[in-house]
Tab-separated table of C-alpha atoms in Angstrom:
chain	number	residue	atom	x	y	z
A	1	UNK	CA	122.180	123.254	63.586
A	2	UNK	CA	119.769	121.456	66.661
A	3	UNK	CA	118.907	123.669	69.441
A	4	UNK	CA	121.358	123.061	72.476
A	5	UNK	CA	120.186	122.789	76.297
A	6	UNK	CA	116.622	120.335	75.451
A	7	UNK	CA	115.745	117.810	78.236
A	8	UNK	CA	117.271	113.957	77.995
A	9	UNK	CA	114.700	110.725	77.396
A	10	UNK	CA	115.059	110.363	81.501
A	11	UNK	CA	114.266	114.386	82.171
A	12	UNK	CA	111.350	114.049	80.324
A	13	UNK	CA	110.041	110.490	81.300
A	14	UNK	CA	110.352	111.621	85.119
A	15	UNK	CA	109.048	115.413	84.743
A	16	UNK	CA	105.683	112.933	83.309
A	17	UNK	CA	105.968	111.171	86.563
A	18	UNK	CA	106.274	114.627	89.014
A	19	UNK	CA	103.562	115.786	86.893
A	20	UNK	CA	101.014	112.699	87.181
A	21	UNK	CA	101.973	113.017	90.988
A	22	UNK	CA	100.187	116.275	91.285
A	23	UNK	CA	96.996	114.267	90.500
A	24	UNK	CA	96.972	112.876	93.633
A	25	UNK	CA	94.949	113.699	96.431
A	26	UNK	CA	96.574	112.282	99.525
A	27	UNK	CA	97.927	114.929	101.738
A	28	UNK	CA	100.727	113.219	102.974
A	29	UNK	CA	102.615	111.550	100.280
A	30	UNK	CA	101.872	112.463	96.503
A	31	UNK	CA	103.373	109.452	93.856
A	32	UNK	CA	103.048	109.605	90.126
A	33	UNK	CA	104.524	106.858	87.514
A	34	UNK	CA	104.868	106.985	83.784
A	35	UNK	CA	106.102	103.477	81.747
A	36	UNK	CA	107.654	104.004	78.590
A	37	UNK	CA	108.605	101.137	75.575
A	38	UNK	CA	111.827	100.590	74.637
A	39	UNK	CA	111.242	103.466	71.915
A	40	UNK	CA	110.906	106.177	74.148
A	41	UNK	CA	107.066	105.612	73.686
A	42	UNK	CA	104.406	106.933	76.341
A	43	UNK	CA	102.697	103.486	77.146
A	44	UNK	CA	100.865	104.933	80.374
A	45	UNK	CA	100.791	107.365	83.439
A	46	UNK	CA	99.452	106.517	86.684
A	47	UNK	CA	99.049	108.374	90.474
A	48	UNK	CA	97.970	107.424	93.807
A	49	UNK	CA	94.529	107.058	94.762
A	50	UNK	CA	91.208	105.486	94.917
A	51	UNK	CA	90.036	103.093	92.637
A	52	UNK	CA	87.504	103.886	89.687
A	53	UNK	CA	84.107	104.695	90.997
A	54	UNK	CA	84.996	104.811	95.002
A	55	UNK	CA	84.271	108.459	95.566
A	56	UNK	CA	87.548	109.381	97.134
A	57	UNK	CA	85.527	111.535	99.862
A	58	UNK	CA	84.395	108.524	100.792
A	59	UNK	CA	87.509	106.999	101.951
A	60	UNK	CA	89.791	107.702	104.558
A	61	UNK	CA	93.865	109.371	103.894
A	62	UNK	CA	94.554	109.181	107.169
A	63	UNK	CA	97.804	106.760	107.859
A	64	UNK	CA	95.618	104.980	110.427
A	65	UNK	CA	95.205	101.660	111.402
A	66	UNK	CA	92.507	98.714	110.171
A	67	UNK	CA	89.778	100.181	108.301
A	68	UNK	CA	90.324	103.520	109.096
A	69	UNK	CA	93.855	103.638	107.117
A	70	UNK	CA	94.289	104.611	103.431
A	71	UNK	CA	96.568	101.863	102.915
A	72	UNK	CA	93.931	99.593	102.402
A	73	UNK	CA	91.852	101.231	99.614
A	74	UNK	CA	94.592	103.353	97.567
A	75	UNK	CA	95.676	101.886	94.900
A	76	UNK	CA	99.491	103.148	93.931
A	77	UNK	CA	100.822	104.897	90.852
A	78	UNK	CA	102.850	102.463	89.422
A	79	UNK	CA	99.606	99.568	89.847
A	80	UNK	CA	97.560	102.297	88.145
A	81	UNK	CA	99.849	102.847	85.387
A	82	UNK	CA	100.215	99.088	84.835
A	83	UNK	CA	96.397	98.632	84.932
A	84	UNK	CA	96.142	102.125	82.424
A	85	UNK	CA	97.682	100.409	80.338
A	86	UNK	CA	95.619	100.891	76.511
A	87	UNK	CA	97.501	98.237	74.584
A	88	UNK	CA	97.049	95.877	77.861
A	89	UNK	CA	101.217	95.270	77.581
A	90	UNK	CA	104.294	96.640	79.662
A	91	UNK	CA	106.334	93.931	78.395
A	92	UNK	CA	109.951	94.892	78.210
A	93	UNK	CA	109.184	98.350	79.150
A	94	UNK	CA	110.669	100.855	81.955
A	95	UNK	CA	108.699	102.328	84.588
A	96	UNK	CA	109.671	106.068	86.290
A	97	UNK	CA	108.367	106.680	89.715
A	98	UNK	CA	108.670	109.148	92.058
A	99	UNK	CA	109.069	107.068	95.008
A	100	UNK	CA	111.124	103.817	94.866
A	101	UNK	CA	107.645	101.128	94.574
A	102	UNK	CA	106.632	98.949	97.571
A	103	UNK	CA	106.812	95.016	97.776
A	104	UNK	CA	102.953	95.356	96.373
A	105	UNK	CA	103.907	97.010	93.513
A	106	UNK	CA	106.964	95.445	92.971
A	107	UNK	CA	105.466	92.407	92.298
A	108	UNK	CA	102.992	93.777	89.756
A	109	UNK	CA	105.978	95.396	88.106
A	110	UNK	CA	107.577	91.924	88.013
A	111	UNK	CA	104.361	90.022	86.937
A	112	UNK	CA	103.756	92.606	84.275
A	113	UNK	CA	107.462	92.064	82.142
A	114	UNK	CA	108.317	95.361	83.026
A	115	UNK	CA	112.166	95.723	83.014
A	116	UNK	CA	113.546	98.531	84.500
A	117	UNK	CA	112.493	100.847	87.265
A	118	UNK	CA	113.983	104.752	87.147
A	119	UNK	CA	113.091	106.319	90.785
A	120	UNK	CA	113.304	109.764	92.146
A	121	UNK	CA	113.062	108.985	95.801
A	122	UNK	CA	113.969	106.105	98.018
A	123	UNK	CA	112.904	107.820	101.392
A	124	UNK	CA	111.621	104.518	102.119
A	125	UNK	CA	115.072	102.251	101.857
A	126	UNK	CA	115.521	101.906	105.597
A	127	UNK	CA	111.838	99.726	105.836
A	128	UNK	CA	111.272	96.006	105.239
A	129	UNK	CA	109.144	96.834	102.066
A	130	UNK	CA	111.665	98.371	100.712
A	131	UNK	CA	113.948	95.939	100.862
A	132	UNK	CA	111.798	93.067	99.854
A	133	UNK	CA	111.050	94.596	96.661
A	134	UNK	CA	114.934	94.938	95.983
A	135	UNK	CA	115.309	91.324	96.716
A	136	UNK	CA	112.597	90.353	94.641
A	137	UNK	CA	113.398	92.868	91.757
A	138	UNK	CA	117.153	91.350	92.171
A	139	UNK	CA	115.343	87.860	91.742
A	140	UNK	CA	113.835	89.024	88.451
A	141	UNK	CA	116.246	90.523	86.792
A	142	UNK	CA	114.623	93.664	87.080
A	143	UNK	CA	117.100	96.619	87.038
A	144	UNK	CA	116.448	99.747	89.219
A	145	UNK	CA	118.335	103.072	89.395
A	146	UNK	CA	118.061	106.296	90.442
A	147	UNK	CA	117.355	109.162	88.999
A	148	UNK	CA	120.257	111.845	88.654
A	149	UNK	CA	118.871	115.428	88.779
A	150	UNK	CA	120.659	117.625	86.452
A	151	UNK	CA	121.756	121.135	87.105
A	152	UNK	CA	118.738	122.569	86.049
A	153	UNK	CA	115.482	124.179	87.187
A	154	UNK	CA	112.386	122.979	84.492
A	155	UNK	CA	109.439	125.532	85.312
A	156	UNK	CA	106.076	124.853	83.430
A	157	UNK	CA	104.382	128.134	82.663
A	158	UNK	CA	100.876	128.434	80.844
């Protein structure tokens, strides 16, 4: 008889996700992705930050304006997942992400044949972004839903 009580395809794909988040090193607003096949295969994990070789002490994480701002140099987690990518396709895959992606990422998600986006967080729904990467994901065909927690506390221990 199978052990009763072990985590679901979606618990485990998003726990990935929370995980890769802790990667990040932006003080404000931690994101971490993690795209999976349509046979519950690891494909890639991304998080927020700066791109390859740009020394992240280098670069601002202030929410600032022009060139002072993060915005412009940090690349997001679901873009770095899609770009992580080892077998160079997300075709038909689904991507889980913390935060509900921009219109930026969106559109990579949408470029790249990814089909389905699993979120944790939407705290963003109220802003134009927001809702131009619904419309486009609409568009698309791409399917998005949130995440339902489940009654239960998952505590990593080493």
């Amino acid at each position: 008889m199978k052990r009763e009580g072990y985590i679901s395809w979606d618990e485990y794909f998003m726990g990935i996700a929370l995980l890769s988040s802790l990667r990040s090193k932006d003080p404000s607003t931690q994101v971490g992705a993690c795209i999976v096949d349509e046979n519950n295969k690891i494909l890639s994990v991304g998080y927020n930050g700066m791109p390859h070789k740009c020394n992240d002490d280098d670069y601002p994480w202030e929410r600032g304006e022009g060139l002072s701002s993060k915005y412009l140099y940090v690349c997001h987690a679901e873009l770095n997942a899609i770009l992580n990518c080892h077998n160079g396709s997300v075709e038909g895959a689904t991507v889980y992400t913390t935060l509900f992606p921009c219109n930026e990422c969106a559109k990579a998600i949408i470029q790249s044949g990814i089909k389905k986006v699993v979120y944790y967080s939407d705290k963003y729904a109220d802003t134009d972004g927001t809702r131009a990467s619904k419309r486009m994901f609409d568009s698309a065909g791409v399917v998005y839903t949130a995440y339902t927690l489940k009654n239960r506390d998952t505590v990593l221990s080493l």
